Short mmCIF file of C-alpha atoms in Angstrom, two decimals:
data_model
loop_
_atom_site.label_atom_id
_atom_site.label_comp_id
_atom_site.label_asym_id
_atom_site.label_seq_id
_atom_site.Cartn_x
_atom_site.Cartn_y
_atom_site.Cartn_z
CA UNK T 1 7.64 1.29 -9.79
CA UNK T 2 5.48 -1.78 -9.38
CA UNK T 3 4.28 -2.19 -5.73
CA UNK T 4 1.64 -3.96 -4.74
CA UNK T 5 -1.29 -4.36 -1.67
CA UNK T 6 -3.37 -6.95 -1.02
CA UNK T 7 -6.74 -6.55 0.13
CA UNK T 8 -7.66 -9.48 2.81
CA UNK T 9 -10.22 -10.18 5.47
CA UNK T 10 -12.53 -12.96 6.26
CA UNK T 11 -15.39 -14.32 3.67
CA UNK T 12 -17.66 -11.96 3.51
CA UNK T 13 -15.63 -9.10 4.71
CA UNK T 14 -16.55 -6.85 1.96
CA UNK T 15 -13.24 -7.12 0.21
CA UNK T 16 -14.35 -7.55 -3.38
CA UNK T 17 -17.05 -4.56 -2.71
CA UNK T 18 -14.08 -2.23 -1.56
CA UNK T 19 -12.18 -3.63 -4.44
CA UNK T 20 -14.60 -2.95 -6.94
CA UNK T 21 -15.28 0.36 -5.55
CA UNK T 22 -11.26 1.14 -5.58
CA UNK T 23 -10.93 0.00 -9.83
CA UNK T 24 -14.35 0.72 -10.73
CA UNK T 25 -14.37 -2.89 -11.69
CA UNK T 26 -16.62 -5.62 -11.88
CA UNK T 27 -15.57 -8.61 -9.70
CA UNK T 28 -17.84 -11.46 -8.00
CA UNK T 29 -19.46 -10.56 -4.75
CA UNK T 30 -21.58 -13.15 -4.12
CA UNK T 31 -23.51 -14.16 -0.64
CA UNK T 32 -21.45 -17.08 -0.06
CA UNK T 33 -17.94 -17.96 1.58
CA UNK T 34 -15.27 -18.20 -1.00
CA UNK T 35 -16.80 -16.34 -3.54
CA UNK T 36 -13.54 -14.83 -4.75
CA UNK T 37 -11.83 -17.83 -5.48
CA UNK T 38 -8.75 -16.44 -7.99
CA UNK T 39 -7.60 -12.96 -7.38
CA UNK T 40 -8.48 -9.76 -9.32
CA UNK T 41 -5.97 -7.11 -9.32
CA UNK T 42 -6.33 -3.65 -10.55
CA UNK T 43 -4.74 -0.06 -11.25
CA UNK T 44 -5.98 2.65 -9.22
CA UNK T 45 -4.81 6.18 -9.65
CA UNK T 46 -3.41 8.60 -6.56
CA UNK T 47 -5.66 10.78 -5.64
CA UNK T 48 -3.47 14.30 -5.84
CA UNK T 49 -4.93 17.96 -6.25
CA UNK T 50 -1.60 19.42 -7.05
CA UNK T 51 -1.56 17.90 -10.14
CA UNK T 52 -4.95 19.78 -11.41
CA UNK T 53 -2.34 23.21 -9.70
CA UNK T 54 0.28 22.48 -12.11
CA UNK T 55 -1.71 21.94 -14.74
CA UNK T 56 -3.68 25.25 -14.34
CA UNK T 57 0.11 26.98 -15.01
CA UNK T 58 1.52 24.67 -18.14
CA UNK T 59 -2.14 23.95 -19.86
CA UNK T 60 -0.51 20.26 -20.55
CA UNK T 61 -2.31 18.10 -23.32
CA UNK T 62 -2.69 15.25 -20.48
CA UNK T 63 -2.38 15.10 -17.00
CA UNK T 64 -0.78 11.48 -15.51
CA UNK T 65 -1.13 10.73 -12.03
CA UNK T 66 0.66 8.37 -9.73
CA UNK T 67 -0.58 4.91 -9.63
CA UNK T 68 -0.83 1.97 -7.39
CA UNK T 69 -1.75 -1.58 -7.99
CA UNK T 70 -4.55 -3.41 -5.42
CA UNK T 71 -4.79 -7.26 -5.36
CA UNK T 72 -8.62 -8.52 -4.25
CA UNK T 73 -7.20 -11.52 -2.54
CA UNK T 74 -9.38 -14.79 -1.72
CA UNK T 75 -11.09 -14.73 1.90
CA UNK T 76 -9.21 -16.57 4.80
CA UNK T 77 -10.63 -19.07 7.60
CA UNK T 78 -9.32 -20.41 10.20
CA UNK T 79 -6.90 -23.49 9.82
CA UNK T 80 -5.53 -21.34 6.40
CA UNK T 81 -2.16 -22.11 7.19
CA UNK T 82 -2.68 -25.89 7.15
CA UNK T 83 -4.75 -25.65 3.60
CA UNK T 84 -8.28 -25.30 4.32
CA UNK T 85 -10.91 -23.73 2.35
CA UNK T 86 -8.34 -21.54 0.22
CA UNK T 87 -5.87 -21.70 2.46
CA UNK T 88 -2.89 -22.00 0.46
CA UNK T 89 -3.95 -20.06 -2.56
CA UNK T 90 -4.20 -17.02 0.03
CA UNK T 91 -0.82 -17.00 1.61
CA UNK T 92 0.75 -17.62 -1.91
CA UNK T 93 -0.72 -14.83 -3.12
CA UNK T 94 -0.58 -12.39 0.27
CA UNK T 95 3.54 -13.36 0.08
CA UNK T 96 3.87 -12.06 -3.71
CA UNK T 97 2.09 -8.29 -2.55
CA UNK T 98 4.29 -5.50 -0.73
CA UNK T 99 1.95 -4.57 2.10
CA UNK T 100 -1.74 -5.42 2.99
CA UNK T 101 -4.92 -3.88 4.05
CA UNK T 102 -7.25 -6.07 6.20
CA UNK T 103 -10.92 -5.25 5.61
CA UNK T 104 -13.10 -6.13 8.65
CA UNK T 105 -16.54 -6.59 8.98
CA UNK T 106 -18.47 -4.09 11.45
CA UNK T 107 -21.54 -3.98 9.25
CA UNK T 108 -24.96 -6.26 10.71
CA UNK T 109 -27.03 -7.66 7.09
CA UNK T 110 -28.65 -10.82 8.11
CA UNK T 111 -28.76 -11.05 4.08
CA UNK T 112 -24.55 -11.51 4.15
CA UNK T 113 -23.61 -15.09 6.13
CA UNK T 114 -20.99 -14.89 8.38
CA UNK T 115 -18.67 -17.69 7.91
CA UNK T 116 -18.35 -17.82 11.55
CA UNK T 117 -21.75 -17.49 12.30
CA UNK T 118 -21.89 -14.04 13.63
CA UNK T 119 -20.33 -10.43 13.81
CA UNK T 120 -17.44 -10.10 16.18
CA UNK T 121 -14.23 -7.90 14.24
CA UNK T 122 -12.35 -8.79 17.44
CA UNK T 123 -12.17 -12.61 16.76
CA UNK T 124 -12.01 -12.22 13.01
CA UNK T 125 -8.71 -9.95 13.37
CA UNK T 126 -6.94 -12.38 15.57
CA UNK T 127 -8.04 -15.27 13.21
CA UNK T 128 -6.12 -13.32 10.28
CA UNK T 129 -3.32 -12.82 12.44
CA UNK T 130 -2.80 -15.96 14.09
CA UNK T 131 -2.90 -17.73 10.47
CA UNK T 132 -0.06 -15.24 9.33
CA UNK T 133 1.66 -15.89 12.72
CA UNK T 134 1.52 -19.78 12.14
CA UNK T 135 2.55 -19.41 8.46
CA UNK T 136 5.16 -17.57 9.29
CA UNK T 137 6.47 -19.98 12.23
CA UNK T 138 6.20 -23.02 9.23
CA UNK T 139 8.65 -20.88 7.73
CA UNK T 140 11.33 -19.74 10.42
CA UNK T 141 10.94 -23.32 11.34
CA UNK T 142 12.39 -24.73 7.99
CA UNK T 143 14.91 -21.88 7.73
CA UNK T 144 16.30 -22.61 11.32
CA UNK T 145 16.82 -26.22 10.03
CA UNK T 146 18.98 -24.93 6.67
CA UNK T 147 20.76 -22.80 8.76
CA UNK T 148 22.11 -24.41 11.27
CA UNK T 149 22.97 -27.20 8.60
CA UNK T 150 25.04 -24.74 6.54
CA UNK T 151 26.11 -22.00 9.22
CA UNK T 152 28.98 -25.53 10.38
CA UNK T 153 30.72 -24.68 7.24
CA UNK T 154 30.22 -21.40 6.66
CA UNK T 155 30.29 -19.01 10.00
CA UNK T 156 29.07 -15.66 8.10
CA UNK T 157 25.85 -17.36 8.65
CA UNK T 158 25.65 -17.54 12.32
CA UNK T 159 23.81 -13.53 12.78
CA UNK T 160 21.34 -14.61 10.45
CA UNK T 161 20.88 -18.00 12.43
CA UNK T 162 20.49 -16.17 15.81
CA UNK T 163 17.64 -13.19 14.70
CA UNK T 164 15.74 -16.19 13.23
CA UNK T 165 15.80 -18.09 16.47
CA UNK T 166 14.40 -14.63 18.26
CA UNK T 167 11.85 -14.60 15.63
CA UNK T 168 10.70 -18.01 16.24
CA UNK T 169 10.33 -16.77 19.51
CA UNK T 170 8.44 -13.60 18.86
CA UNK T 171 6.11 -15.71 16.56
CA UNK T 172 5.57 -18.38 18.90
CA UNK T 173 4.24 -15.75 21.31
CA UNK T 174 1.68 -14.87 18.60
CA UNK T 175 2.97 -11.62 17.45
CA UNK T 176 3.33 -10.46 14.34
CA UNK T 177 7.05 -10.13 13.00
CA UNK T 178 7.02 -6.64 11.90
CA UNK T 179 6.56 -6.01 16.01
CA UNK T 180 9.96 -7.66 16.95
CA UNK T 181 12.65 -5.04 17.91
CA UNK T 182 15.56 -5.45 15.01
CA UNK T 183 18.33 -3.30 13.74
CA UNK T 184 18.26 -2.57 10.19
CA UNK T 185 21.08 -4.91 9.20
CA UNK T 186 19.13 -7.39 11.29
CA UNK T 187 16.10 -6.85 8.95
CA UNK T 188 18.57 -7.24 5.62
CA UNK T 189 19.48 -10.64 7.17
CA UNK T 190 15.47 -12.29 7.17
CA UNK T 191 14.37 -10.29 4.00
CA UNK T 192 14.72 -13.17 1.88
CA UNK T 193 12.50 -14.87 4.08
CA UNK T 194 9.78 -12.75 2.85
CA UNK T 195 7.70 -13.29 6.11
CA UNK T 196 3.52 -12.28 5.93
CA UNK T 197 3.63 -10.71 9.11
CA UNK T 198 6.62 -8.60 8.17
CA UNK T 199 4.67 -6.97 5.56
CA UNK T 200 3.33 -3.26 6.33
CA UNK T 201 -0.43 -3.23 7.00
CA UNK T 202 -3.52 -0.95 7.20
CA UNK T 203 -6.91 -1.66 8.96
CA UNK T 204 -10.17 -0.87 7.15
CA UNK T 205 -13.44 -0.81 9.44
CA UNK T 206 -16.36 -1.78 7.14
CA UNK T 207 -18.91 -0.37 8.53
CA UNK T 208 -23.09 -0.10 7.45
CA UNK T 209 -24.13 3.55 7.15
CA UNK T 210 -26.01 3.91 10.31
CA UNK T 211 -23.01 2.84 12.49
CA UNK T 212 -20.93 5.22 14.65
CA UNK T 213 -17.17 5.85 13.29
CA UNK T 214 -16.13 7.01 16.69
CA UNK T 215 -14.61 5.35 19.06
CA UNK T 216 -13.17 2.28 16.96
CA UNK T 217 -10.13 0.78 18.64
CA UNK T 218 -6.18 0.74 17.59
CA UNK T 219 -5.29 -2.80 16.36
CA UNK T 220 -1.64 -3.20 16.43
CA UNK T 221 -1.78 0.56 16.85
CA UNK T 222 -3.32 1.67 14.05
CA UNK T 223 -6.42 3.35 13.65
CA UNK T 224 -8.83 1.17 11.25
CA UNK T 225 -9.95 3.92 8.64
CA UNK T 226 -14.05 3.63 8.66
CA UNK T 227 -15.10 2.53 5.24
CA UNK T 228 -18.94 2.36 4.00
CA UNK T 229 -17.23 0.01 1.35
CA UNK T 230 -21.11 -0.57 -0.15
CA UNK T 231 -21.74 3.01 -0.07
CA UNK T 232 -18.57 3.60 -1.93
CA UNK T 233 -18.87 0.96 -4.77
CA UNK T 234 -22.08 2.88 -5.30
CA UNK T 235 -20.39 5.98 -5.59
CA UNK T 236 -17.58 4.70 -8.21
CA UNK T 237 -20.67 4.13 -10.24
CA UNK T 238 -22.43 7.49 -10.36
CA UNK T 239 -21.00 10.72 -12.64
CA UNK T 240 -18.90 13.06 -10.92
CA UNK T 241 -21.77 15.56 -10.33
CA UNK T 242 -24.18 12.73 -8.78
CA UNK T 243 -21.40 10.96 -6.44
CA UNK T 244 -20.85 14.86 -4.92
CA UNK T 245 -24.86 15.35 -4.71
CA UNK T 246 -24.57 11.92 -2.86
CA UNK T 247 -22.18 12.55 -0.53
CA UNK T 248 -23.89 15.75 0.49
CA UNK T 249 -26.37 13.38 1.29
CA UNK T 250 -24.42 11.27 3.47
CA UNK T 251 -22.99 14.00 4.95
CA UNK T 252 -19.34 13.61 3.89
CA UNK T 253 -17.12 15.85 1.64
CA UNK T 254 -15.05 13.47 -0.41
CA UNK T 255 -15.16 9.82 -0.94
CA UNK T 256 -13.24 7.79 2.00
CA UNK T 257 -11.74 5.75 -0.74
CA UNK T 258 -9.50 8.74 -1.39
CA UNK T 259 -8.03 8.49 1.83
CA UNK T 260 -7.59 5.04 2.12
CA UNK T 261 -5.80 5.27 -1.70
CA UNK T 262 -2.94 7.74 -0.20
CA UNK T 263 -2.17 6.05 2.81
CA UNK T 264 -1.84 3.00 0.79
CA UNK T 265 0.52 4.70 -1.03
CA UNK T 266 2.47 6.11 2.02
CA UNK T 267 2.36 2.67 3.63
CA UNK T 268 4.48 1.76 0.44
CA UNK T 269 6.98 4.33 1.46
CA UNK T 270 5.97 6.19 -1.61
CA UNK T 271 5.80 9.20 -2.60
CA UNK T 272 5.71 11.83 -6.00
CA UNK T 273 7.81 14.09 -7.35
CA UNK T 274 6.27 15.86 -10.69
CA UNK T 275 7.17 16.83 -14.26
CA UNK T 276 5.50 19.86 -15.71
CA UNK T 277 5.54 20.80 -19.39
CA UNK T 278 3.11 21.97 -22.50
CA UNK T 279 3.05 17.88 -23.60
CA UNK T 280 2.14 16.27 -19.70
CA UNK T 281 2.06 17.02 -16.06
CA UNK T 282 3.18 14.24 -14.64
CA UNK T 283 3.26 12.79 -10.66
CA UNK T 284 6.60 10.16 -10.52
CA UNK T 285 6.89 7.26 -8.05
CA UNK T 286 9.49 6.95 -6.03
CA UNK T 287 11.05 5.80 -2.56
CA UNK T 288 11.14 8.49 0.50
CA UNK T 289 14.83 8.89 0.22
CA UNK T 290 15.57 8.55 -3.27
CA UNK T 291 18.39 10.76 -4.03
CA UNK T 292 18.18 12.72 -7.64
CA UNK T 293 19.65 10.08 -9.85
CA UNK T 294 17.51 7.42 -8.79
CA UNK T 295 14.32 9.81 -8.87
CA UNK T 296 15.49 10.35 -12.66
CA UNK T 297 16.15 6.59 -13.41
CA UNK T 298 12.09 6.32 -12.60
CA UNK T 299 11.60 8.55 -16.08
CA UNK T 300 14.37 6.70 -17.90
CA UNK T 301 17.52 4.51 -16.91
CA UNK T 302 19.64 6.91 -19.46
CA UNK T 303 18.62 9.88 -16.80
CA UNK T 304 19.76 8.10 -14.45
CA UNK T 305 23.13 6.42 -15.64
CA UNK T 306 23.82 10.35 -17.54
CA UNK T 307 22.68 12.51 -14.38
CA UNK T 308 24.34 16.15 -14.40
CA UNK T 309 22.27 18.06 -12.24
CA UNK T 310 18.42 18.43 -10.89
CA UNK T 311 16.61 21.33 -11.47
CA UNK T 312 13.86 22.02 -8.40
CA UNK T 313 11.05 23.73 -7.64
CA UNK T 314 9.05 23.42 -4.77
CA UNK T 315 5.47 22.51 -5.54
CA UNK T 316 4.06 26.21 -3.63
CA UNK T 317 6.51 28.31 -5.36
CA UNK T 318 6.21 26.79 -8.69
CA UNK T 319 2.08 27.59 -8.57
CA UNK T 320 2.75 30.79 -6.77
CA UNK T 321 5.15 31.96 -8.83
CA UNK T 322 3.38 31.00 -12.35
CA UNK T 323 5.87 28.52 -13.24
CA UNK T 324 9.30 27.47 -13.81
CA UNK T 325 10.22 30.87 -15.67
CA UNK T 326 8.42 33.00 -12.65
CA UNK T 327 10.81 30.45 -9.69
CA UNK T 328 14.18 30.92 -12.06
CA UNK T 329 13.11 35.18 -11.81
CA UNK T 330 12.95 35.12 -8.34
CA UNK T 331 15.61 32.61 -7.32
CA UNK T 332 13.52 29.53 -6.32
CA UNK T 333 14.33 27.63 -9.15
CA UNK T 334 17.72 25.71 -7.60
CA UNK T 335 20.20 23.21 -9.35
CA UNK T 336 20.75 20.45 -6.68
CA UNK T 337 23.86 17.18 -8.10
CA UNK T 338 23.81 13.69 -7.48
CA UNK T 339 23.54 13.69 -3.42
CA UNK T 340 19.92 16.17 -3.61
CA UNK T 341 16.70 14.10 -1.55
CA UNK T 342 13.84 14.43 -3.61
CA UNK T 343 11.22 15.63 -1.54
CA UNK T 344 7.38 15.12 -2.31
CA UNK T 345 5.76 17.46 -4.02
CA UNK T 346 8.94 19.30 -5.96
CA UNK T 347 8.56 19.73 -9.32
CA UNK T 348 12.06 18.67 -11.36
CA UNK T 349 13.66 19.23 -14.81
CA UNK T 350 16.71 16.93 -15.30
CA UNK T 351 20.08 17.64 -17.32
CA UNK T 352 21.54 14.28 -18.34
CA UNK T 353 24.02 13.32 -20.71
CA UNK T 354 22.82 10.59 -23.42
#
């Protein structure tokens, strides 16, 4: 599957440093607004210790993990939705990504300009909202006009017409659109739309290494996940034995880039199912709620379109037991048809006819 996040914040944010530190790859992050004037996109791998589990039992030749592509977007000011600085270059680019993560600066260097002239996350979060929110309006605006035009003729259009007048509404009350009570079918009806503020969204608090992680506030209910994005593009550099001396140091366990990597993922409404065998243990993307044919169509469409049956392990069983051969033994090795939810973590052999 190719899903995308962007990575957004104000100039100066630290959004190229988190996104270098995320692809271990060298991008621009200079001392001046608009530094990152194109976007930079990159491949980063799931972090997933099952995988190193399953390959402990089969002794594969590789091990594949999960993977899921980050977009380094350029920084926003205000008056973005109207074209200045980068303005338009920035919501092109945010409306082409699946979900976002907003970095946003907690971190005091009187070396790094502010493009606002000073620290305040509070003002710099409700500048990137209120230029999604009035990007957003631009376009319910222009879609209100085409639909009322063509809903005289053709009446089908008339429930699509009415949740896009609420949503003018909701957005002209600065809110983001995501936070406006719909039904599902009323969701169907503005996808096309393919609103910013619609998009799913995590917080990341960059923070200097001497600042306090506790306490930060919910924005839009979310907890902002405390980043030392510096302190982690420094660690993406350093050989696996240095980067854990280092973060004995610091006082952590693991890098907080793993975290922020799977909850990316799971914002996607992601998750893996795996394939274990003597060539490759491998972690497959798919929806939550992917039934077994599409979960097979993700290795190859013939899987999909020749599905016969699904046979599952559970990850815990399938590493308890020893393996596939241990689960059949035992009876926890069970052939589920065409209607079987794929659940995160199983471990799946498909019969398929070519």
């Amino acid at each position: 599957m190719s899903l995308s996040i962007g990575i957004v914040g104000m100039p100066n944010s630290g959004k190229s440093t988190l996104f270098t530190a995320l692809t271990r790859a060298k991008t621009e992050t200079s001392n001046y607004p608009y530094a990152t004037v194109d976007s930079h996109s990159g491949i980063v791998s799931v972090p997933d210790g099952r995988l190193e589990g399953l390959a402990q039992i089969v002794n594969p030749k590789k091990v594949v993990p999960a993977t899921v592509e980050f977009i380094d977007i350029a920084g926003l000011a205000r008056g973005a939705n109207e074209g200045t600085g980068l303005g338009n270059k920035f919501l092109a680019t945010i409306r082409e990504t699946d979900a976002l993560i907003e970095v946003v600066r907690y971190f005091e260097d009187e070396n790094v300009v502010h493009v606002d002239g000073s620290i305040d996350p509070a003002r710099d979060m409700e500048t990137l909202r209120l230029e999604l929110v009035f990007a957003d309006m631009d376009t319910v605006e222009r879609a209100i006009e085409r639909l009322a035009r063509e809903a005289k003729k053709d009446k089908t259009l008339e429930p699509k017409l009415e949740v896009v007048k609420r949503l003018a509404q909701h957005l002209e009350e600065g809110q983001r659109a995501s936070t406006m009570e719909m039904t599902d079918e009323e969701r169907d009806l503005i996808y096309d739309l393919h609103l910013l503020t619609a998009k799913p969204m995590l917080y990341v608090a960059n923070i200097g290494e001497d600042q306090d992680v506790d306490g930060l506030s919910e924005i839009d209910g979310i907890a902002p996940i405390p980043i030392y994005a510096k302190v982690e593009c420094d660690l993406a550099e350093l050989e696996r034995d240095e980067a854990a001396e280092y973060l004995e140091e610091l006082g952590l366990d693991k890098p907080s880039l793993d975290k922020l990597i799977l909850q990316a993922y799971h914002l996607l409404g992601l998750q893996s199912y795996f394939t274990a065998g003597e060539m490759e243990v491998k972690a497959w993307t798919i929806p939550v709620g992917a039934k077994a044919p599409q979960a097979a169509g993700v290795i190859h469409s013939d899987f999909e379109r020749g599905f016969i049956k699904a046979e599952v392990v559970e990850y815990d069983d399938f590493v308890e037991l020893g393996g596939e051969k241990g689960a059949r033994e035992v009876g926890k090795l069970r052939l589920e048809g065409k209607d079987y939810i794929v659940k995160d973590g199983d471990v799946v052999h498909f019969r398929f006819n070519v």
